[in-house]
Short mmCIF file of C-alpha atoms in Angstrom, two decimals:
data_model
loop_
_atom_site.label_atom_id
_atom_site.label_comp_id
_atom_site.label_asym_id
_atom_site.label_seq_id
_atom_site.Cartn_x
_atom_site.Cartn_y
_atom_site.Cartn_z
CA MET E 130 -58.04 5.56 20.29
CA ALA E 131 -61.29 6.32 18.49
CA ILE E 132 -60.79 8.52 15.50
CA PRO E 133 -63.51 11.10 15.03
CA HIS E 134 -65.07 11.65 11.67
CA ALA E 135 -64.66 15.22 10.57
CA ARG E 136 -67.62 17.42 9.95
CA SER E 137 -66.96 19.36 6.76
CA GLY E 138 -66.34 22.94 7.78
CA GLN E 139 -64.96 21.96 11.16
CA VAL E 140 -62.31 24.36 12.52
CA ILE E 141 -59.43 22.57 14.26
CA ASP E 142 -56.79 24.18 16.42
CA VAL E 143 -53.20 23.19 15.70
CA ARG E 144 -51.45 26.08 17.40
CA PRO E 145 -48.38 25.27 19.49
CA HIS E 146 -49.29 23.93 22.90
CA GLY E 147 -46.59 26.11 24.48
CA ALA E 148 -46.95 26.28 28.26
CA THR E 149 -49.52 23.45 28.36
CA PHE E 150 -47.23 21.12 26.39
CA THR E 151 -46.63 18.61 29.16
CA ASP E 152 -50.38 18.10 29.68
CA GLU E 153 -51.04 17.31 26.03
CA ARG E 154 -50.98 14.03 24.19
CA SER E 155 -51.12 12.81 20.63
CA VAL E 156 -54.58 12.85 19.06
CA ALA E 157 -56.12 11.72 15.81
CA LEU E 158 -57.79 14.95 14.71
CA PHE E 159 -59.98 13.35 12.09
CA LYS E 160 -60.25 10.62 9.51
CA THR E 161 -62.38 10.77 6.41
CA GLU E 162 -62.59 8.74 3.24
CA ASP E 163 -59.41 10.23 1.75
CA LEU E 164 -57.57 12.01 4.57
CA GLU E 165 -56.36 11.32 8.06
CA VAL E 166 -54.85 14.07 10.19
CA ILE E 167 -53.01 13.32 13.43
CA ARG E 168 -51.29 15.59 15.90
CA LEU E 169 -48.32 13.99 17.60
CA VAL E 170 -47.00 15.36 20.88
CA LEU E 171 -43.39 14.28 21.37
CA PRO E 172 -41.45 15.33 24.46
CA ALA E 173 -37.75 15.95 23.84
CA GLY E 174 -35.95 12.65 23.32
CA ARG E 175 -39.09 10.69 22.45
CA ALA E 176 -38.84 8.80 19.17
CA LEU E 177 -41.13 6.80 16.94
CA PRO E 178 -39.16 3.84 15.62
CA PRO E 179 -38.85 3.41 11.86
CA HIS E 180 -42.22 2.58 10.30
CA ALA E 181 -43.97 2.97 6.99
CA VAL E 182 -47.41 4.31 6.07
CA ALA E 183 -49.54 2.89 3.27
CA GLY E 184 -50.24 6.35 1.88
CA GLU E 185 -48.47 9.54 0.91
CA ILE E 186 -47.93 11.81 3.91
CA THR E 187 -46.77 15.20 5.00
CA ILE E 188 -45.14 15.69 8.39
CA GLN E 189 -45.33 19.29 9.56
CA CYS E 190 -43.47 20.52 12.63
CA ILE E 191 -45.84 22.79 14.59
CA GLU E 192 -43.54 23.54 17.52
CA GLY E 193 -40.11 22.50 18.69
CA ARG E 194 -37.72 20.60 16.43
CA ILE E 195 -37.80 17.07 15.09
CA ASP E 196 -35.55 14.76 13.15
CA VAL E 197 -37.16 12.68 10.40
CA THR E 198 -34.81 9.88 9.43
CA ILE E 199 -35.18 8.26 6.05
CA GLY E 200 -32.81 5.52 5.00
CA GLY E 201 -30.38 6.56 7.72
CA GLU E 202 -30.43 10.18 6.59
CA SER E 203 -31.44 12.88 9.09
CA ASN E 204 -33.83 15.67 8.14
CA HIS E 205 -34.19 18.34 10.81
CA LEU E 206 -37.47 20.22 10.81
CA ALA E 207 -38.15 23.34 12.86
CA ALA E 208 -41.59 24.75 13.59
CA GLY E 209 -43.12 25.79 10.27
CA GLN E 210 -41.37 23.23 8.12
CA LEU E 211 -42.89 20.14 6.54
CA ILE E 212 -41.64 17.13 4.70
CA TYR E 213 -43.35 15.01 2.09
CA LEU E 214 -42.95 11.22 2.10
CA ALA E 215 -44.01 8.84 -0.61
CA ARG E 216 -46.12 5.81 0.19
CA ASP E 217 -44.45 2.98 2.13
CA VAL E 218 -41.25 4.91 2.88
CA LEU E 219 -39.63 3.67 6.06
CA HIS E 220 -39.04 6.63 8.38
CA GLY E 221 -38.47 7.44 12.03
CA VAL E 222 -39.39 10.61 13.90
CA ALA E 223 -37.49 11.85 16.95
CA ALA E 224 -38.09 14.99 19.02
CA LEU E 225 -34.93 17.08 19.35
CA GLU E 226 -36.92 19.43 21.60
CA ASP E 227 -40.47 19.19 22.98
CA ALA E 228 -42.32 19.09 19.68
CA SER E 229 -45.74 18.76 18.20
CA VAL E 230 -46.24 17.53 14.72
CA LEU E 231 -49.11 17.49 12.24
CA VAL E 232 -49.22 14.34 10.13
CA THR E 233 -51.52 14.34 7.08
CA ILE E 234 -52.07 11.00 5.36
CA ALA E 235 -53.64 10.52 1.93
CA LEU E 236 -55.48 7.28 2.55
CA ARG E 237 -55.10 4.59 -0.02
CA ARG E 238 -58.45 3.56 -1.46
CA MET Q 191 -47.77 27.96 -13.08
CA ALA Q 192 -45.76 24.76 -13.29
CA ILE Q 193 -46.27 22.51 -10.32
CA PRO Q 194 -43.13 20.77 -9.11
CA HIS Q 195 -43.15 17.10 -8.35
CA ALA Q 196 -42.08 16.46 -4.80
CA ARG Q 197 -39.02 14.46 -4.01
CA SER Q 198 -39.88 12.14 -1.14
CA GLY Q 199 -38.02 13.42 1.88
CA GLN Q 200 -38.07 17.01 0.64
CA VAL Q 201 -38.17 19.62 3.44
CA ILE Q 202 -40.47 22.55 2.64
CA ASP Q 203 -40.63 25.83 4.50
CA VAL Q 204 -44.09 27.07 5.42
CA ARG Q 205 -43.13 29.50 8.13
CA PRO Q 206 -44.91 32.87 8.16
CA HIS Q 207 -43.46 35.27 5.60
CA GLY Q 208 -43.64 38.09 8.16
CA ALA Q 209 -41.62 41.13 7.04
CA THR Q 210 -41.18 39.78 3.49
CA PHE Q 211 -44.94 39.23 3.08
CA THR Q 212 -45.48 41.84 0.38
CA ASP Q 213 -42.78 40.31 -1.84
CA GLU Q 214 -44.28 36.82 -1.72
CA ARG Q 215 -46.85 35.17 -3.93
CA SER Q 216 -48.92 32.04 -3.97
CA VAL Q 217 -47.05 28.89 -4.96
CA ALA Q 218 -47.90 25.28 -5.64
CA LEU Q 219 -45.46 23.57 -3.28
CA PHE Q 220 -45.82 20.14 -4.82
CA LYS Q 221 -48.17 17.73 -6.50
CA THR Q 222 -47.86 13.97 -6.37
CA GLU Q 223 -50.14 11.09 -7.24
CA ASP Q 224 -52.35 11.53 -4.17
CA LEU Q 225 -51.56 14.95 -2.70
CA GLU Q 226 -51.29 18.53 -3.81
CA VAL Q 227 -50.04 21.23 -1.42
CA ILE Q 228 -50.38 24.93 -2.22
CA ARG Q 229 -49.39 28.01 -0.27
CA LEU Q 230 -51.67 30.96 -0.86
CA VAL Q 231 -50.50 34.48 -0.08
CA LEU Q 232 -53.52 36.75 0.41
CA PRO Q 233 -53.05 40.43 1.23
CA ALA Q 234 -55.71 41.86 3.55
CA GLY Q 235 -58.98 42.25 1.67
CA ARG Q 236 -58.10 39.81 -1.10
CA ALA Q 237 -60.69 37.09 -1.63
CA LEU Q 238 -61.01 33.93 -3.67
CA PRO Q 239 -64.59 33.76 -4.94
CA PRO Q 240 -66.64 30.70 -4.06
CA HIS Q 241 -65.28 27.60 -5.77
CA ALA Q 242 -65.22 23.86 -5.23
CA VAL Q 243 -62.39 21.33 -5.32
CA ALA Q 244 -62.78 17.77 -6.61
CA GLY Q 245 -61.07 16.32 -3.56
CA GLU Q 246 -61.11 16.53 0.22
CA ILE Q 247 -59.02 19.43 1.49
CA THR Q 248 -57.62 21.06 4.56
CA ILE Q 249 -57.10 24.82 4.69
CA GLN Q 250 -54.57 25.83 7.33
CA CYS Q 251 -53.96 29.45 8.26
CA ILE Q 252 -50.18 29.95 8.60
CA GLU Q 253 -50.20 33.67 9.35
CA GLY Q 254 -52.77 36.43 9.62
CA ARG Q 255 -56.50 35.72 9.69
CA ILE Q 256 -58.87 34.41 7.05
CA ASP Q 257 -62.57 33.86 6.65
CA VAL Q 258 -63.65 30.62 4.99
CA THR Q 259 -67.28 30.94 3.91
CA ILE Q 260 -69.31 27.80 3.37
CA GLY Q 261 -72.94 28.07 2.36
CA GLY Q 262 -73.01 31.68 3.51
CA GLU Q 263 -71.56 30.81 6.91
CA SER Q 264 -68.33 32.49 8.02
CA ASN Q 265 -65.53 30.52 9.66
CA HIS Q 266 -62.70 32.69 10.98
CA LEU Q 267 -59.31 31.04 11.16
CA ALA Q 268 -56.29 32.52 12.90
CA ALA Q 269 -52.71 31.37 12.40
CA GLY Q 270 -52.48 27.78 13.60
CA GLN Q 271 -56.04 26.78 12.82
CA LEU Q 272 -57.22 24.55 10.00
CA ILE Q 273 -60.52 23.55 8.52
CA TYR Q 274 -61.49 20.36 6.74
CA LEU Q 275 -63.76 20.49 3.69
CA ALA Q 276 -65.41 17.55 2.01
CA ARG Q 277 -65.10 17.04 -1.73
CA ASP Q 278 -66.97 19.48 -3.98
CA VAL Q 279 -67.98 21.84 -1.16
CA LEU Q 280 -68.43 25.37 -2.47
CA HIS Q 281 -66.33 27.73 -0.37
CA GLY Q 282 -64.75 31.16 -0.50
CA VAL Q 283 -61.60 32.37 1.23
CA ALA Q 284 -61.02 36.00 2.22
CA ALA Q 285 -58.05 37.55 4.00
CA LEU Q 286 -59.12 39.55 7.05
CA GLU Q 287 -55.45 40.50 7.52
CA ASP Q 288 -52.38 39.80 5.39
CA ALA Q 289 -52.51 36.02 5.46
CA SER Q 290 -50.80 32.96 4.14
CA VAL Q 291 -52.60 29.70 3.91
CA LEU Q 292 -51.58 26.09 3.37
CA VAL Q 293 -54.05 24.13 1.26
CA THR Q 294 -53.68 20.33 1.16
CA ILE Q 295 -55.77 18.48 -1.42
CA ALA Q 296 -56.38 14.72 -1.50
CA LEU Q 297 -56.44 14.20 -5.25
CA ARG Q 298 -59.25 12.15 -6.60
CA ARG Q 299 -57.95 9.12 -8.44
#
């Protein structure tokens, strides 16, 4: 998937998809020198297997509910909650309900 | 204001303040090596004068409506919209309604 470069001052919609949820898919919103922002769309039951990111991240639940597992420990996030993860932390993400998720990555330079 | 260091795996609530809005104030949610996340609480009419940040940022409207002015150009954001700003871009933020705002800064190393 090609990742667009953000124009500074660009307004980006991250409202809940709501009724259109099933038609939506994950998108890389933008990637710049220092930041990458991705919106994940995870139907209920969908999971990303444990993985690590070479940068500090926040994972923000935009709609639905997700479980972020870290070292076998569950962290449930509802819409409007976010979690911070240090660089290289192994984590999994599972949708407890249809969920969309904003992931912000501080890119390692 | 002291800025807490985030514990990796920390869940942070950024839901709209709603009925408790008037009792809330801006807080630095956390600051790490690469990321700083701040929640601004801006009553209607409150404005931050034009300023620049030495890092790339996203400004996400969590509740209410804000105007982000860049070079004299208005950008209206409703709850659920975010804007990306390059490093050192002069910008102002004004609350068109009672608003709270999540600011994520990629810290320059």
